XYZ file of C-alpha atoms in Angstrom:
474
model
C -30.640 30.771 6.919
C -29.544 33.319 8.794
C -28.374 31.566 12.006
C -27.281 28.945 9.629
C -24.811 31.472 8.315
C -24.048 33.094 11.983
C -23.213 29.523 13.075
C -20.817 29.291 10.030
C -19.136 31.884 10.872
C -18.197 30.970 14.412
C -15.915 28.445 12.856
C -12.661 28.951 13.519
C -8.991 28.442 11.843
C -7.881 26.448 14.587
C -11.351 24.276 14.577
C -10.508 24.250 11.100
C -6.914 23.034 11.166
C -7.606 20.689 13.940
C -10.443 18.344 12.662
C -9.147 18.905 9.141
C -6.246 17.253 10.092
C -7.477 14.774 13.131
C -8.410 12.080 10.470
C -4.175 11.331 10.824
C -5.484 10.148 14.548
C -7.352 7.419 12.647
C -4.304 6.542 10.284
C -1.663 6.450 13.169
C -3.810 4.665 15.506
C -4.233 1.725 13.183
C -0.573 1.548 12.131
C 0.228 1.262 16.093
C -2.365 -0.712 17.969
C -1.363 -3.778 16.596
C 2.187 -3.646 17.556
C 0.575 -4.142 21.121
C -2.158 -6.166 19.566
C -0.094 -8.726 17.703
C 1.525 -10.840 20.866
C -1.475 -11.525 22.811
C -3.351 -12.269 19.342
C -0.504 -14.965 18.439
C -0.876 -16.639 22.068
C -4.479 -16.679 22.350
C -4.623 -18.129 18.604
C -1.562 -19.768 18.399
C -0.221 -18.566 15.640
C 3.401 -18.163 17.161
C 5.099 -20.214 14.394
C 2.706 -19.053 11.420
C 4.893 -15.934 9.737
C 2.977 -15.608 7.086
C -0.261 -15.748 8.914
C 0.778 -13.146 11.178
C 2.224 -10.985 8.151
C -1.228 -11.071 6.252
C -3.019 -10.326 9.990
C -0.636 -6.865 10.226
C -0.487 -5.946 6.904
C -4.379 -6.830 5.880
C -5.250 -3.082 6.809
C -2.160 -1.500 4.363
C -3.717 -3.775 1.641
C -7.216 -2.144 1.328
C -5.407 0.927 2.419
C -3.876 0.685 -1.104
C -7.402 0.842 -3.236
C -9.106 3.117 -0.329
C -6.533 5.519 -0.777
C -7.012 5.710 -4.872
C -11.342 5.005 -4.464
C -11.225 8.092 -1.902
C -9.236 10.593 -4.126
C -11.093 10.072 -7.126
C -14.350 10.202 -5.117
C -13.381 13.636 -3.473
C -12.763 15.425 -6.856
C -16.509 14.879 -7.561
C -18.074 15.044 -3.836
C -15.948 16.644 -2.276
C -13.047 16.657 0.551
C -15.167 16.941 3.570
C -18.483 14.340 2.388
C -15.374 11.369 1.668
C -13.448 12.271 5.059
C -16.952 11.924 6.706
C -17.415 8.482 5.002
C -14.102 7.341 6.119
C -14.981 7.635 9.633
C -18.261 5.981 9.827
C -16.225 2.774 7.867
C -13.751 3.075 10.526
C -15.771 2.712 13.730
C -17.868 -0.372 11.594
C -14.675 -1.607 10.942
C -12.648 -1.067 14.232
C -15.588 -2.566 16.199
C -16.096 -6.078 13.807
C -12.218 -6.460 14.395
C -12.770 -6.433 18.570
C -15.357 -9.020 18.476
C -13.539 -11.910 15.810
C -14.895 -14.750 16.362
C -12.955 -17.496 17.837
C -13.186 -20.387 15.386
C -9.972 -21.722 15.039
C -7.911 -21.174 11.491
C -10.740 -19.550 9.953
C -10.673 -16.850 12.610
C -7.420 -15.466 11.320
C -9.066 -15.079 7.917
C -11.890 -13.749 9.046
C -9.840 -11.211 10.730
C -7.613 -10.358 7.596
C -10.583 -9.533 5.720
C -12.600 -7.537 8.045
C -9.385 -5.782 8.270
C -8.824 -5.024 4.396
C -12.296 -3.788 4.983
C -10.929 -1.367 7.722
C -8.084 -0.405 5.745
C -10.029 1.226 2.656
C -11.285 4.328 5.648
C -7.331 4.165 6.595
C -6.368 4.707 2.957
C -8.910 7.199 2.114
C -7.902 9.340 5.882
C -3.982 9.369 4.276
C -5.089 10.501 0.871
C -7.878 13.517 1.823
C -6.327 14.471 4.646
C -3.156 15.913 3.205
C -5.188 17.295 0.404
C -7.969 19.078 2.326
C -4.975 20.851 4.763
C -2.926 21.983 1.775
C -5.890 23.672 0.191
C -6.675 25.128 3.179
C -3.427 26.460 4.286
C -1.810 29.733 3.083
C 1.285 29.222 1.197
C 3.832 30.649 3.756
C 2.574 28.089 6.476
C 1.670 25.004 4.297
C 4.420 23.568 5.730
C 3.470 24.043 9.037
C -0.161 23.477 8.997
C 0.040 20.344 6.797
C 2.569 18.935 9.098
C -0.279 19.160 11.758
C -1.357 15.783 9.810
C 2.041 13.939 10.910
C 1.647 15.246 13.929
C -1.823 13.772 14.733
C -0.509 10.362 12.776
C 1.906 10.148 15.313
C -0.101 11.400 18.392
C -2.756 8.415 17.164
C 0.778 6.012 17.090
C 1.188 6.847 20.801
C -2.059 6.588 21.586
C -2.450 2.952 20.966
C 0.705 2.315 22.105
C -0.264 3.621 25.791
C -3.995 1.680 24.938
C -1.856 -1.159 24.488
C 0.197 -0.985 27.370
C -2.490 0.007 29.807
C -4.445 -3.372 28.896
C -1.787 -5.398 28.759
C -2.692 -7.129 32.252
C -6.167 -8.117 30.914
C -6.565 -11.873 30.220
C -4.967 -12.399 26.374
C -8.035 -12.961 24.380
C -9.926 -9.689 26.212
C -6.575 -7.619 26.018
C -5.801 -7.349 22.214
C -10.038 -7.440 21.178
C -10.047 -4.063 23.155
C -6.910 -2.543 21.714
C -8.352 -2.944 18.542
C -12.316 -2.043 19.224
C -11.096 0.971 20.620
C -10.363 2.805 17.495
C -13.794 3.473 16.947
C -13.671 5.807 19.593
C -11.291 9.167 17.482
C -13.267 7.602 14.712
C -16.331 9.099 16.299
C -14.725 11.876 17.460
C -13.386 12.786 14.032
C -17.013 12.054 12.321
C -18.444 14.678 14.659
C -16.020 17.429 14.084
C -15.823 17.447 10.266
C -19.619 17.851 10.355
C -19.082 21.337 11.221
C -16.057 21.653 8.649
C -16.403 23.548 5.877
C -15.285 22.343 2.073
C -12.208 23.035 0.430
C -12.235 26.698 -1.321
C -10.698 24.873 -3.858
C -13.094 22.546 -4.563
C -16.099 25.234 -4.492
C -14.778 27.115 -7.083
C -13.975 23.843 -9.328
C -17.391 23.617 -9.208
C -18.773 27.155 -9.221
C -19.587 28.325 -6.028
C -17.070 31.569 -5.826
C -19.425 32.855 -2.796
C -18.770 29.899 -0.309
C -15.165 29.579 -1.489
C -14.889 33.377 -0.460
C -16.415 32.582 2.519
C -14.315 29.903 3.345
C -11.276 31.617 2.962
C -12.564 34.628 5.115
C -12.457 31.858 7.848
C -8.972 31.409 7.332
C -7.442 34.266 6.185
C -7.217 37.655 7.868
C -6.691 39.657 4.868
C -9.261 40.697 2.275
C -6.253 41.597 -0.309
C -4.911 38.048 0.390
C -8.680 36.457 -0.219
C -8.781 38.327 -3.707
C -5.491 37.218 -4.705
C -6.081 33.629 -4.110
C -9.162 33.308 -5.790
C -7.785 35.347 -8.763
C -4.722 32.458 -8.967
C -7.475 29.716 -8.659
C -10.147 31.117 -11.109
C -7.176 31.999 -13.276
C -5.789 28.148 -13.250
C -8.927 26.984 -13.394
C -9.865 29.277 -16.851
C -7.099 27.648 -18.183
C -7.920 24.222 -17.807
C -11.563 24.785 -19.056
C -9.982 26.398 -22.082
C -7.925 23.640 -22.888
C -10.973 21.364 -22.478
C -8.586 19.042 -20.637
C -10.715 15.575 -19.092
C -9.361 14.329 -16.716
C -8.588 10.574 -16.962
C -6.106 8.366 -14.560
C -3.980 8.665 -18.210
C -3.991 12.414 -18.034
C -1.780 11.834 -14.629
C 1.172 11.242 -16.577
C 0.645 13.352 -19.617
C 3.609 15.854 -20.651
C 2.147 18.372 -18.552
C 1.592 16.442 -15.601
C 4.129 13.580 -15.223
C 7.311 14.864 -13.661
C 5.029 16.383 -10.567
C 3.261 13.058 -10.360
C 6.205 10.960 -10.692
C 8.044 13.539 -7.734
C 4.723 13.025 -5.790
C 4.281 9.548 -5.916
C 8.170 8.400 -6.099
C 8.452 10.068 -2.533
C 5.219 8.523 -1.000
C 6.130 5.171 -2.326
C 10.150 5.536 -0.856
C 8.812 6.273 2.753
C 7.035 2.844 3.348
C 9.887 0.754 1.217
C 12.381 2.515 3.651
C 11.152 0.306 6.065
C 9.827 2.692 8.843
C 6.863 0.296 9.633
C 8.811 -2.258 10.082
C 9.995 -0.894 13.218
C 6.389 0.247 14.600
C 4.474 -2.848 13.697
C 7.136 -5.262 15.309
C 9.425 -3.531 17.960
C 8.283 -5.811 20.470
C 9.300 -8.773 18.119
C 12.343 -7.111 16.731
C 13.277 -6.818 20.743
C 12.411 -10.459 21.856
C 14.365 -11.813 18.764
C 17.498 -9.467 19.992
C 17.130 -10.085 23.770
C 14.958 -13.122 24.115
C 12.496 -11.207 26.305
C 8.718 -12.099 25.662
C 7.722 -9.700 22.845
C 4.301 -8.878 25.123
C 6.680 -8.040 28.355
C 8.217 -5.148 25.947
C 5.483 -3.069 25.267
C 7.182 0.307 26.681
C 9.161 0.093 23.640
C 6.646 1.081 21.417
C 5.861 4.163 23.770
C 9.521 5.003 23.344
C 9.251 5.007 19.861
C 6.048 6.815 19.878
C 7.294 9.684 21.859
C 10.222 10.111 20.017
C 8.119 10.118 16.982
C 5.491 12.681 18.813
C 8.637 14.937 19.692
C 10.196 15.308 15.938
C 6.666 15.993 14.620
C 6.711 19.345 16.806
C 10.352 20.033 15.812
C 9.072 19.376 12.018
C 6.302 21.910 12.860
C 8.969 24.480 14.543
C 11.302 24.200 11.184
C 9.220 23.350 8.306
C 8.975 26.727 6.940
C 12.970 27.238 7.841
C 14.345 24.729 5.550
C 13.460 23.565 1.955
C 11.506 20.645 1.657
C 14.729 18.689 -0.269
C 17.466 19.843 2.034
C 15.790 18.036 5.001
C 14.505 14.774 3.156
C 18.081 14.249 1.736
C 19.896 14.676 5.228
C 16.807 12.728 6.733
C 17.416 9.923 4.664
C 21.248 9.498 4.332
C 20.978 9.505 8.587
C 18.424 6.926 8.590
C 20.190 4.605 5.984
C 23.114 4.956 8.317
C 21.181 3.933 11.269
C 20.470 0.566 9.371
C 23.211 -0.571 7.708
C 25.743 0.532 10.660
C 24.462 -2.531 13.042
C 25.321 -4.771 9.915
C 28.524 -3.585 9.509
C 29.169 -3.481 13.190
C 27.697 -7.295 13.710
C 30.355 -8.402 11.194
C 33.286 -6.577 12.795
C 32.484 -7.646 16.190
C 30.272 -10.721 16.281
C 29.346 -10.205 19.769
C 28.469 -7.466 19.575
C 25.610 -5.970 22.055
C 22.353 -6.828 21.065
C 20.828 -3.698 22.210
C 22.528 -2.033 19.540
C 20.336 -2.619 16.890
C 17.676 -1.041 18.748
C 19.566 2.256 19.923
C 20.137 2.607 16.299
C 16.271 1.823 15.262
C 15.876 5.094 17.608
C 18.230 7.269 15.778
C 16.254 6.104 12.577
C 13.034 7.036 14.068
C 14.120 10.080 15.475
C 15.659 11.702 12.126
C 12.376 9.991 10.025
C 10.167 12.041 12.773
C 10.950 15.115 11.388
C 12.138 14.503 7.493
C 10.369 11.434 5.655
C 7.408 11.198 7.817
C 6.067 14.486 7.589
C 7.575 15.556 4.318
C 6.039 13.071 2.403
C 2.472 14.110 3.027
C 3.470 18.071 3.059
C 4.282 17.610 -0.652
C 1.614 14.822 -1.651
C -0.798 17.899 -0.436
C 0.379 20.716 -2.790
C 2.906 19.107 -5.450
C -0.078 18.433 -7.232
C -1.631 20.912 -9.583
C -5.473 21.413 -8.820
C -7.079 19.586 -11.921
C -5.813 16.350 -11.086
C -4.980 16.879 -7.251
C -7.907 14.164 -5.959
C -6.431 11.319 -8.190
C -2.970 11.972 -7.896
C -2.943 12.041 -4.007
C -4.957 8.767 -4.254
C -2.463 7.170 -6.624
C 0.689 8.346 -4.537
C -1.651 7.321 -0.910
C -1.895 3.565 -2.692
C 2.060 3.752 -3.740
C 2.751 4.560 -0.474
C 0.361 1.976 1.158
C 1.756 -0.479 -1.352
C 4.663 -0.136 0.468
C 3.734 -0.549 4.202
C 1.479 -3.622 3.294
C 4.669 -5.612 1.616
C 7.106 -4.255 4.789
C 4.578 -5.957 6.797
C 4.020 -8.799 5.079
C 7.359 -9.815 4.445
C 9.197 -8.400 7.265
C 8.481 -11.564 9.677
C 9.434 -13.950 6.789
C 12.552 -12.144 6.033
C 13.880 -12.020 10.156
C 12.508 -16.121 10.244
C 15.147 -16.731 7.180
C 17.667 -14.092 7.728
C 19.702 -12.098 10.808
C 17.944 -8.938 11.455
C 20.981 -6.834 11.009
C 20.549 -7.891 7.171
C 17.719 -7.014 6.749
C 17.505 -3.552 8.156
C 20.740 -3.062 5.675
C 18.479 -3.939 2.993
C 16.202 -1.260 4.014
C 19.070 1.326 4.472
C 20.127 0.618 0.931
C 16.450 1.693 0.170
C 16.757 4.953 2.482
C 20.148 5.787 0.476
C 18.106 5.377 -3.136
C 15.363 7.607 -2.198
C 17.995 10.170 -1.340
C 18.938 10.392 -4.673
C 15.604 10.177 -5.941
C 15.085 13.369 -4.233
C 17.977 14.748 -5.237
C 17.233 14.097 -9.222
C 13.809 13.918 -9.535
C 11.739 15.963 -6.549
C 11.365 19.946 -7.214
C 11.468 22.691 -4.362
C 8.083 23.730 -3.208
C 8.379 25.471 -0.349
C 6.942 28.872 0.170
C 5.212 28.513 -3.443
C 1.568 28.655 -4.376
C -0.059 25.450 -5.629
C -0.599 27.599 -9.209
C 3.466 28.593 -9.025
C 4.103 24.891 -8.657
C 1.883 23.678 -11.041
C 3.601 26.082 -13.323
C 6.961 24.862 -12.520
C 5.754 21.377 -13.741
C 4.483 22.348 -17.004
C 7.396 23.686 -17.533
C 9.876 21.557 -16.233
C 11.269 20.011 -19.851
C 12.576 23.871 -20.498
C 13.804 24.861 -17.268
C 15.168 21.969 -16.273
C 17.830 21.937 -20.190
C 18.967 25.378 -17.978
C 18.767 24.560 -14.391
C 19.665 21.070 -13.440
C 18.647 21.853 -9.799
C 14.538 22.194 -10.861
């Protein structure tokens, strides 16, 4: 026992934060890997004119993630964040390998791959729900935005990694190229599994289960000031005491009770808008977008995903620098406005100048990605991690993740169908309008959370009806 205790004490806060957010790598890799694999898969299985089938293969992971996020969120309230992250890594490893070894059976191959990628999506959705919740519960309030932003840095790093792998493998025979691209996703899943084996459980989950001694020990790894530890424990215990006194039984209907409705709508709404704004249309299909704009083969445009990936990584680092300097709402509204204009302006320019340079739309897409990378991309998961009260955090985070993945799935599914039936500029203009609607939603329905403890945010939600009457800004 003493040996184990000494080993536990060697866990550094840097190790905890790094592997606590490493699940984002899995999320990001699988978002990005199909970007490069799809052109080779289309050629190998002769799917060039099967827009709906291509959409399903691409979006199958997101469809599975809808259920993975909800299921993992619920199970994490029972078994803990750490155990569910471990399970997600195992599922991810297994089905990544099965994707890479898809049998060549004609049209049946496509349906096999769709099913396997749906099951893979269970792990991807779980990671998207569990990592923000775990990171927000480990991070101190004053640095929660920056440390929770590590999740986004991991996501975009996973995307960039997949783009680089795709580019390096592009000269292999077509069949081997896409199979290795998909199968190599098992490597970061294995790294995550080995790292999380040494991670402690969330102190808030431990206190909820009545293990105050272990919760104090975990906080001692990540809080340097004993007084800060005592204050945080007292704050968490007070919230838990109030919940017990109310004898509250958490269920799905609880999420939309008067006490929690405001915060749940805000968190789930932001998560949904992030995807319906169309970002993943760029990430999944950028080679095909460039092909349609320029006429060049998609398989020769794999440098463009790397450009997008670099922009995303740089943007995530910029976010970590500014995260705790600006209000969450301000960043979301500014980012959403520029993103909307970046989608709408190409359609306006094309209407005014019908023969505009076809690469104009690609330039505007880069502007969109740049602003998305340090606003909506990281802040969605920061808000999801910090806005939900402890009693419903697992379920609510899962619900937000599911709505996020519903948007991602629909965008991935219908984008190739939409671009086959209308100009690309018109498709992106539709997404631009959704971006503007997202700005309005943030302005009217989302509270400010920067610098507030999780317990203060919960109190703000509980008192929303009374506060809003006197201060509409809340």
